[in-house]
Tab-separated table of C-alpha atoms in Angstrom:
chain	number	residue	atom	x	y	z
X	198	UNK	CA	92.694	69.450	87.605
X	199	UNK	CA	91.996	66.595	89.005
X	200	UNK	CA	91.143	68.465	92.529
X	201	UNK	CA	88.046	66.901	94.420
X	202	UNK	CA	84.853	69.387	94.983
X	203	UNK	CA	85.445	71.769	98.477
X	204	UNK	CA	81.786	69.080	100.308
X	205	UNK	CA	83.730	65.769	98.668
X	206	UNK	CA	86.917	66.582	100.734
X	207	UNK	CA	84.855	67.351	103.404
X	208	UNK	CA	82.845	64.197	103.304
X	209	UNK	CA	85.999	62.235	102.520
X	210	UNK	CA	87.558	63.593	106.080
X	211	UNK	CA	84.294	62.831	108.213
X	212	UNK	CA	81.976	66.459	108.275
X	213	UNK	CA	78.657	65.173	108.031
X	214	UNK	CA	76.244	66.587	106.007
X	215	UNK	CA	75.019	69.182	109.379
X	216	UNK	CA	78.025	70.773	109.868
X	217	UNK	CA	77.675	71.276	106.288
X	218	UNK	CA	75.116	72.810	106.134
X	219	UNK	CA	75.462	74.909	109.856
X	220	UNK	CA	78.656	76.444	108.007
X	221	UNK	CA	76.908	77.796	104.908
X	222	UNK	CA	73.947	79.964	107.030
X	223	UNK	CA	76.841	81.273	108.904
X	224	UNK	CA	79.300	82.367	106.631
X	225	UNK	CA	76.178	83.825	104.595
X	226	UNK	CA	75.366	85.491	107.702
X	227	UNK	CA	78.927	86.692	107.901
X	228	UNK	CA	77.872	88.476	103.970
X	229	UNK	CA	75.017	89.548	104.967
X	230	UNK	CA	73.141	87.202	102.937
X	231	UNK	CA	69.746	86.418	104.158
X	232	UNK	CA	68.994	82.143	104.699
X	233	UNK	CA	67.494	82.047	100.518
X	234	UNK	CA	71.089	82.531	100.170
X	235	UNK	CA	72.261	78.688	102.104
X	236	UNK	CA	71.409	76.674	99.179
X	237	UNK	CA	73.047	78.723	96.998
X	238	UNK	CA	76.045	78.860	98.484
X	239	UNK	CA	76.264	74.556	100.312
X	240	UNK	CA	75.100	74.135	96.047
X	241	UNK	CA	78.656	75.475	94.928
X	242	UNK	CA	80.701	74.822	97.603
X	243	UNK	CA	79.376	70.698	96.064
X	244	UNK	CA	80.238	70.878	93.536
X	245	UNK	CA	82.975	73.815	92.557
X	246	UNK	CA	87.042	72.275	91.617
X	247	UNK	CA	88.049	73.789	95.574
X	248	UNK	CA	89.944	76.771	93.652
X	249	UNK	CA	94.131	76.199	94.024
X	250	UNK	CA	95.162	79.185	96.435
X	251	UNK	CA	99.480	80.439	96.551
X	252	UNK	CA	99.505	82.287	99.681
X	253	UNK	CA	102.111	84.872	99.707
X	254	UNK	CA	104.413	85.789	102.941
X	255	UNK	CA	106.300	89.271	103.013
X	256	UNK	CA	107.592	92.329	105.572
X	257	UNK	CA	105.151	90.725	108.353
X	258	UNK	CA	104.974	88.765	111.025
X	259	UNK	CA	102.725	86.006	110.047
X	260	UNK	CA	99.644	87.625	112.734
X	261	UNK	CA	97.754	86.253	108.990
X	262	UNK	CA	98.292	82.936	109.031
X	263	UNK	CA	98.058	82.228	112.023
X	264	UNK	CA	94.178	83.780	112.366
X	265	UNK	CA	93.294	81.989	109.381
X	266	UNK	CA	95.095	77.621	111.164
X	267	UNK	CA	93.839	79.365	114.665
X	268	UNK	CA	89.945	78.709	113.476
X	269	UNK	CA	88.637	77.125	116.371
X	270	UNK	CA	86.414	74.422	116.293
X	271	UNK	CA	87.743	71.472	114.567
X	272	UNK	CA	85.357	70.540	111.670
X	273	UNK	CA	85.220	74.962	111.227
X	274	UNK	CA	89.003	73.953	110.790
X	275	UNK	CA	89.064	72.091	108.599
X	276	UNK	CA	86.525	73.262	106.244
X	277	UNK	CA	88.789	76.303	106.628
X	278	UNK	CA	91.965	74.535	105.063
X	279	UNK	CA	89.692	72.610	102.589
X	280	UNK	CA	87.609	74.983	101.005
X	281	UNK	CA	90.362	76.242	99.072
X	282	UNK	CA	93.291	73.225	97.795
X	283	UNK	CA	96.597	75.599	99.193
X	284	UNK	CA	99.406	75.007	96.673
X	285	UNK	CA	102.116	76.967	98.648
X	286	UNK	CA	102.493	78.800	101.577
X	287	UNK	CA	105.498	79.194	104.187
X	288	UNK	CA	104.403	78.473	107.186
X	289	UNK	CA	103.685	75.670	106.669
X	290	UNK	CA	104.386	73.396	103.116
X	291	UNK	CA	106.723	70.721	103.097
X	292	UNK	CA	109.315	71.874	100.806
X	293	UNK	CA	111.535	75.024	102.245
X	294	UNK	CA	114.751	75.843	99.172
X	295	UNK	CA	115.001	75.220	95.780
X	296	UNK	CA	111.429	72.651	96.253
X	297	UNK	CA	109.982	75.080	98.121
X	298	UNK	CA	110.024	77.863	95.103
X	299	UNK	CA	109.537	75.496	92.739
X	300	UNK	CA	105.804	74.571	94.144
X	301	UNK	CA	104.987	78.560	93.560
X	302	UNK	CA	106.730	78.531	89.673
X	303	UNK	CA	104.138	76.160	89.336
X	304	UNK	CA	101.578	77.030	89.591
X	305	UNK	CA	102.094	80.523	88.669
X	306	UNK	CA	102.318	79.026	85.262
X	307	UNK	CA	100.732	76.014	85.010
X	308	UNK	CA	97.356	77.435	86.488
X	309	UNK	CA	97.906	80.905	85.077
X	310	UNK	CA	94.900	82.840	85.405
X	311	UNK	CA	93.821	80.097	87.125
X	312	UNK	CA	94.278	80.888	91.707
X	313	UNK	CA	94.355	82.547	93.748
X	314	UNK	CA	96.471	84.768	94.903
X	315	UNK	CA	96.626	86.156	98.458
X	316	UNK	CA	99.369	88.379	100.127
X	317	UNK	CA	100.929	88.748	103.786
X	318	UNK	CA	103.084	91.586	104.642
X	319	UNK	CA	104.232	94.560	102.866
X	320	UNK	CA	106.174	95.438	100.343
X	321	UNK	CA	109.419	97.064	101.757
X	322	UNK	CA	110.069	99.185	98.421
X	323	UNK	CA	113.135	101.477	98.966
X	324	UNK	CA	116.558	100.722	97.908
X	325	UNK	CA	115.717	98.587	95.331
X	326	UNK	CA	113.528	96.253	97.792
X	327	UNK	CA	115.985	94.784	99.967
X	328	UNK	CA	114.798	94.904	102.700
X	329	UNK	CA	112.561	91.538	101.988
X	330	UNK	CA	113.905	88.280	100.102
X	331	UNK	CA	113.004	85.289	99.425
X	332	UNK	CA	114.126	82.440	97.894
X	333	UNK	CA	116.712	85.719	96.509
X	334	UNK	CA	114.206	87.803	94.888
X	335	UNK	CA	112.704	90.522	96.777
X	336	UNK	CA	108.737	91.345	97.184
X	337	UNK	CA	108.478	93.958	94.955
X	338	UNK	CA	109.523	91.094	92.291
X	339	UNK	CA	107.104	88.326	94.033
X	340	UNK	CA	104.355	90.294	94.176
X	341	UNK	CA	104.728	91.116	91.107
X	342	UNK	CA	104.753	88.458	89.355
X	343	UNK	CA	102.578	85.939	91.777
X	344	UNK	CA	99.474	88.680	91.527
X	345	UNK	CA	100.303	89.744	87.158
X	346	UNK	CA	99.327	86.169	86.736
X	347	UNK	CA	96.589	85.674	88.960
X	348	UNK	CA	93.265	84.971	88.313
X	349	UNK	CA	92.280	87.011	91.742
X	350	UNK	CA	94.449	89.023	94.659
X	351	UNK	CA	93.352	89.455	98.632
X	352	UNK	CA	96.062	91.086	100.734
X	353	UNK	CA	95.192	90.386	104.185
X	354	UNK	CA	95.821	91.692	107.844
X	355	UNK	CA	97.340	95.401	107.058
X	356	UNK	CA	100.404	95.168	106.144
X	357	UNK	CA	99.493	93.880	102.786
X	358	UNK	CA	96.673	96.050	102.358
X	359	UNK	CA	97.768	99.680	103.547
X	360	UNK	CA	101.455	99.177	104.224
X	361	UNK	CA	100.555	98.200	107.998
X	362	UNK	CA	102.649	98.354	110.485
X	363	UNK	CA	106.662	98.694	109.159
X	364	UNK	CA	104.527	101.627	107.324
X	365	UNK	CA	104.026	103.442	110.396
X	366	UNK	CA	106.149	107.013	110.185
X	367	UNK	CA	108.917	106.656	109.468
X	368	UNK	CA	108.581	103.656	107.318
X	369	UNK	CA	112.600	102.965	107.918
X	370	UNK	CA	111.837	99.931	104.842
X	371	UNK	CA	109.246	102.397	102.407
X	372	UNK	CA	105.967	100.098	102.945
X	373	UNK	CA	103.724	100.326	100.512
X	374	UNK	CA	100.750	97.349	100.340
X	375	UNK	CA	100.582	94.949	97.697
X	376	UNK	CA	98.190	97.711	95.362
X	377	UNK	CA	99.870	100.217	95.751
X	378	UNK	CA	102.282	98.296	95.072
X	379	UNK	CA	100.992	95.988	91.585
X	380	UNK	CA	98.401	97.977	90.606
X	381	UNK	CA	94.628	96.922	89.641
X	382	UNK	CA	92.523	94.967	90.970
X	383	UNK	CA	92.982	93.447	95.040
X	384	UNK	CA	90.666	92.693	97.919
X	385	UNK	CA	91.689	94.806	100.950
X	386	UNK	CA	90.619	91.966	103.717
X	387	UNK	CA	91.766	94.251	106.265
X	388	UNK	CA	93.273	93.701	110.273
X	389	UNK	CA	96.341	92.897	112.539
X	390	UNK	CA	95.660	90.323	111.625
X	391	UNK	CA	92.789	89.598	109.874
X	392	UNK	CA	89.553	88.191	110.656
X	393	UNK	CA	89.692	84.365	109.125
X	394	UNK	CA	85.729	84.556	109.196
X	395	UNK	CA	86.139	87.634	106.475
X	396	UNK	CA	88.445	86.127	104.341
X	397	UNK	CA	86.784	82.462	104.138
X	398	UNK	CA	82.912	84.368	103.153
X	399	UNK	CA	84.968	85.928	100.753
X	400	UNK	CA	86.687	83.240	98.997
X	401	UNK	CA	82.712	81.488	99.544
X	402	UNK	CA	81.692	84.887	97.451
X	403	UNK	CA	83.991	83.899	94.767
X	404	UNK	CA	82.865	80.173	94.443
X	405	UNK	CA	79.171	80.999	94.834
X	406	UNK	CA	78.777	83.659	92.481
X	407	UNK	CA	81.701	84.003	89.936
X	408	UNK	CA	82.505	87.391	91.295
X	409	UNK	CA	84.559	89.269	94.789
X	410	UNK	CA	82.075	91.070	96.804
X	411	UNK	CA	81.489	94.434	97.147
X	412	UNK	CA	84.516	96.882	97.302
X	413	UNK	CA	84.256	100.245	98.978
X	414	UNK	CA	86.480	103.007	97.342
X	415	UNK	CA	89.652	101.051	100.117
X	416	UNK	CA	88.846	97.535	98.415
X	417	UNK	CA	87.362	96.622	101.217
X	418	UNK	CA	84.437	93.750	101.821
X	419	UNK	CA	80.986	95.901	102.206
X	420	UNK	CA	79.884	93.009	103.788
X	421	UNK	CA	82.653	93.398	106.725
X	422	UNK	CA	83.519	96.782	106.041
X	423	UNK	CA	80.504	98.686	106.406
X	424	UNK	CA	79.902	99.837	109.288
X	425	UNK	CA	81.614	101.276	112.165
X	426	UNK	CA	82.431	99.854	114.886
X	427	UNK	CA	81.370	102.699	117.394
X	428	UNK	CA	77.291	102.040	116.077
X	429	UNK	CA	77.301	98.297	116.048
X	430	UNK	CA	79.364	97.930	119.996
X	431	UNK	CA	77.958	96.768	122.729
X	432	UNK	CA	78.888	99.208	124.924
X	433	UNK	CA	77.419	102.047	123.055
X	434	UNK	CA	74.615	102.716	125.105
X	435	UNK	CA	77.491	103.661	127.658
X	436	UNK	CA	78.768	106.412	125.699
X	437	UNK	CA	75.142	107.816	124.430
X	438	UNK	CA	74.643	107.382	128.733
X	439	UNK	CA	77.560	109.835	129.430
X	440	UNK	CA	78.971	106.736	131.167
X	441	UNK	CA	83.305	105.827	131.061
X	442	UNK	CA	86.032	104.397	131.873
X	443	UNK	CA	87.163	106.804	132.877
X	444	UNK	CA	90.936	104.647	134.401
X	445	UNK	CA	91.948	101.258	134.386
X	446	UNK	CA	90.274	99.024	136.982
X	447	UNK	CA	87.982	101.525	138.125
X	448	UNK	CA	83.883	100.571	138.899
X	449	UNK	CA	83.216	101.719	135.700
X	450	UNK	CA	85.881	99.760	133.840
X	451	UNK	CA	84.251	95.772	134.989
X	452	UNK	CA	81.459	96.391	134.786
X	453	UNK	CA	81.794	97.021	131.280
X	454	UNK	CA	80.918	101.045	130.609
X	455	UNK	CA	82.610	102.734	127.207
X	456	UNK	CA	86.178	103.566	126.480
X	457	UNK	CA	86.195	106.192	125.129
X	458	UNK	CA	87.629	108.382	127.027
X	459	UNK	CA	90.604	105.641	127.376
X	460	UNK	CA	90.752	105.905	124.137
X	461	UNK	CA	88.957	103.753	121.944
X	462	UNK	CA	89.003	103.913	118.404
X	463	UNK	CA	85.657	102.550	117.372
X	464	UNK	CA	84.308	106.504	116.839
X	465	UNK	CA	86.997	105.734	113.635
X	466	UNK	CA	87.410	102.230	112.214
X	467	UNK	CA	85.504	100.071	109.837
X	468	UNK	CA	84.971	96.494	111.251
X	469	UNK	CA	82.341	93.557	111.793
X	470	UNK	CA	84.179	92.865	115.115
X	471	UNK	CA	81.026	93.643	117.088
X	472	UNK	CA	79.104	90.529	115.432
X	473	UNK	CA	81.217	87.958	114.060
X	474	UNK	CA	83.830	88.474	116.865
X	475	UNK	CA	87.146	86.230	117.352
X	476	UNK	CA	87.844	82.850	118.098
X	477	UNK	CA	84.629	81.546	116.645
X	478	UNK	CA	82.975	84.285	118.549
X	479	UNK	CA	83.940	84.059	122.046
X	480	UNK	CA	84.945	87.926	122.244
X	481	UNK	CA	86.153	91.386	120.402
X	482	UNK	CA	89.424	93.342	122.021
X	483	UNK	CA	86.393	96.419	123.847
X	484	UNK	CA	83.952	93.184	124.617
X	485	UNK	CA	86.925	91.946	126.855
X	486	UNK	CA	88.198	95.789	128.332
X	487	UNK	CA	91.089	97.021	125.584
X	488	UNK	CA	89.925	99.908	123.401
X	489	UNK	CA	89.342	99.314	120.116
X	490	UNK	CA	93.047	100.803	117.772
X	491	UNK	CA	91.202	100.635	114.892
X	492	UNK	CA	93.645	97.650	113.277
X	493	UNK	CA	91.593	97.690	110.336
X	494	UNK	CA	92.272	101.536	109.028
X	495	UNK	CA	95.196	102.784	106.694
X	496	UNK	CA	97.874	103.848	108.454
X	497	UNK	CA	95.843	103.535	112.044
X	498	UNK	CA	99.568	103.020	113.475
X	499	UNK	CA	100.080	106.945	113.288
X	500	UNK	CA	96.514	107.473	112.482
X	501	UNK	CA	94.779	106.428	115.449
X	502	UNK	CA	97.594	106.909	117.251
X	503	UNK	CA	98.544	107.177	120.481
X	504	UNK	CA	96.149	104.555	121.608
X	505	UNK	CA	95.505	105.436	125.525
X	506	UNK	CA	94.837	108.519	124.592
X	507	UNK	CA	91.216	109.949	123.226
X	508	UNK	CA	90.020	110.608	120.278
X	509	UNK	CA	89.040	114.333	119.143
X	510	UNK	CA	86.359	115.878	116.528
X	511	UNK	CA	83.641	112.540	116.784
X	512	UNK	CA	80.412	113.195	115.566
X	513	UNK	CA	77.856	111.699	118.614
X	514	UNK	CA	79.741	113.308	121.754
X	515	UNK	CA	76.603	116.079	120.886
X	516	UNK	CA	73.737	113.219	121.910
X	517	UNK	CA	74.934	113.544	125.244
X	518	UNK	CA	73.372	117.312	125.062
X	519	UNK	CA	69.589	115.046	124.681
X	520	UNK	CA	70.385	113.432	128.305
X	521	UNK	CA	71.107	115.900	129.505
X	522	UNK	CA	67.564	116.983	129.168
X	523	UNK	CA	65.742	113.613	130.103
X	524	UNK	CA	67.729	114.901	133.212
X	525	UNK	CA	68.882	111.707	134.062
X	526	UNK	CA	71.451	112.149	137.784
X	527	UNK	CA	74.945	111.459	137.830
X	528	UNK	CA	75.292	110.550	133.937
X	529	UNK	CA	74.185	113.536	133.010
X	530	UNK	CA	76.710	115.020	135.194
X	531	UNK	CA	79.191	112.635	133.805
X	532	UNK	CA	77.651	114.177	129.934
X	533	UNK	CA	77.508	117.842	130.665
X	534	UNK	CA	81.362	117.223	131.847
X	535	UNK	CA	82.315	115.172	128.283
X	536	UNK	CA	80.340	117.485	126.410
X	537	UNK	CA	82.633	120.254	127.732
X	538	UNK	CA	85.929	118.607	127.430
X	539	UNK	CA	84.422	118.493	124.224
X	540	UNK	CA	84.985	121.525	124.210
X	541	UNK	CA	87.766	122.765	125.393
X	542	UNK	CA	89.031	120.571	123.254
X	543	UNK	CA	88.066	121.377	120.728
X	544	UNK	CA	89.940	125.073	121.568
X	545	UNK	CA	92.718	124.372	122.104
X	546	UNK	CA	93.236	121.867	119.688
X	547	UNK	CA	97.054	120.125	118.599
X	548	UNK	CA	97.578	121.066	123.150
X	549	UNK	CA	96.355	117.347	124.031
X	550	UNK	CA	97.259	116.397	127.808
X	551	UNK	CA	94.560	113.366	128.046
X	552	UNK	CA	96.771	111.047	127.943
X	553	UNK	CA	97.884	111.198	130.252
X	554	UNK	CA	95.404	109.726	132.724
Q	258	UNK	CA	133.962	71.729	98.629
Q	259	UNK	CA	130.345	72.823	97.809
Q	260	UNK	CA	127.968	75.112	99.083
Q	261	UNK	CA	124.327	74.322	99.991
Q	262	UNK	CA	121.771	77.323	100.130
Q	263	UNK	CA	118.636	76.784	101.760
Q	264	UNK	CA	116.174	79.293	100.828
Q	265	UNK	CA	113.576	80.461	102.229
Q	266	UNK	CA	113.408	77.855	104.945
Q	267	UNK	CA	110.238	76.814	105.997
Q	268	UNK	CA	107.993	75.915	108.482
Q	269	UNK	CA	109.251	79.142	110.236
Q	270	UNK	CA	107.872	82.160	111.512
Q	271	UNK	CA	109.117	84.990	109.669
Q	272	UNK	CA	111.798	84.551	106.034
Q	273	UNK	CA	114.832	82.439	106.430
Q	274	UNK	CA	118.470	81.552	104.382
Q	275	UNK	CA	120.598	79.397	105.100
Q	276	UNK	CA	124.138	78.431	103.808
Q	277	UNK	CA	126.055	75.507	104.356
Q	278	UNK	CA	129.964	74.736	103.580
Q	279	UNK	CA	130.617	70.809	102.992
Q	280	UNK	CA	133.821	69.179	102.720
Q	281	UNK	CA	134.327	66.426	101.947
Q	282	UNK	CA	130.699	65.049	103.351
Q	283	UNK	CA	130.985	67.088	106.840
Q	284	UNK	CA	129.664	71.362	106.565
Q	285	UNK	CA	132.371	72.753	108.276
Q	286	UNK	CA	130.794	76.577	109.065
Q	287	UNK	CA	127.188	78.040	108.467
Q	288	UNK	CA	125.670	81.403	107.965
Q	289	UNK	CA	121.544	82.270	109.007
Q	290	UNK	CA	120.468	85.507	107.443
Q	291	UNK	CA	117.200	86.714	108.605
Q	292	UNK	CA	116.559	87.756	105.391
Q	293	UNK	CA	113.550	90.296	105.884
Q	294	UNK	CA	113.677	93.895	107.929
Q	295	UNK	CA	110.840	96.287	109.200
Q	296	UNK	CA	112.933	98.845	110.975
Q	297	UNK	CA	110.806	98.023	114.289
Q	298	UNK	CA	113.611	100.108	116.730
Q	299	UNK	CA	113.008	103.214	114.211
Q	300	UNK	CA	109.818	102.683	113.948
Q	301	UNK	CA	109.574	102.524	118.526
Q	302	UNK	CA	111.714	105.522	118.483
Q	303	UNK	CA	110.291	108.734	120.523
Q	304	UNK	CA	106.362	106.513	121.223
Q	305	UNK	CA	104.433	106.202	124.695
Q	306	UNK	CA	106.268	103.043	126.028
Q	307	UNK	CA	102.781	102.671	127.369
Q	308	UNK	CA	101.871	102.279	123.316
Q	309	UNK	CA	105.008	99.063	122.069
Q	310	UNK	CA	103.277	96.318	123.262
Q	311	UNK	CA	100.916	96.863	120.325
Q	312	UNK	CA	104.203	97.212	118.397
Q	313	UNK	CA	105.762	94.073	119.214
Q	314	UNK	CA	103.248	91.397	119.845
Q	315	UNK	CA	103.193	92.162	115.846
Q	316	UNK	CA	107.085	91.325	116.067
């Protein structure tokens, strides 16, 4: 293929050895590997050719591409774009029309079984697949061909993984995720959008170990989707202490109390947002004061909906009973109120009204 | 009389097809099509207005 390695392409662009090793260390951390794996990752990236990647846009908003393109610091931005050889990507490629389609055909034909296919967006199946067409071909047609000839398939964002936004009730276009549309093994990196750190880490894992990372039953890498947001949330102590935001802009909201009562879906969402965060670790939705909408959960647009209504039936609400016993003044009063509220809500399930606050 | 078709139109967000009618080296007519439809209007029907921004920020 005559491609240079990832490391060589970085050096050519003036990235220092130090920055390269920092990247390897950060990626090892994201993958949940100890620092002893850093040399192995570095060695793989130094020697291996960059994999050819085609990025297919289907029914989507390009949010996941934005996530990739906005990869923060200049050096890390280069790293993210250089770790792969991006041979087809509608939003950033120079050619249009026939020339663009030729690039895709060339990769599928000449690198059969050697390229990585990344899918962004759902596949609308209704009415013969007419609701998303590129170059006169339906999304399902393109997905089958590109996925069928790839070495590995990665779905990025909730739409490509599980149908996502277009599949929200009543799913007007019959949208489904890539795995459901084409079958076979697909690595699902959900999120709305997906976090680029998880994408890069997946690719690096592939380059380093020659295999895809361990996946959960939904095809999601365990390193990124193995833990509940609720259990890693920096506001968790406030949940346990019964300190809840009750109203937007109230005292609790200003000082960072738990957003559970405002509809936070952290207790049902598996994602590593609290640990890797976004925009180079600057923040994430809950830190910024907004409830989690479980964007990496299948069917979140209905399953986690309405977003501003308190999630019911959370194991762990009972944690407050211990706080009761300890006796923490006002916190106990709040906690007892929550426990009572939960009991009432459980009894009157289906007649919820707490969203009116 | 020739017709030029550019599909996909790249370096934009979304999917677009352009057709242009050319006569004597000049474009005399042109058609632009959005080739993706998700039906967000239908999805938003009967939903809580406070939640709408979360859907529509994904346009």
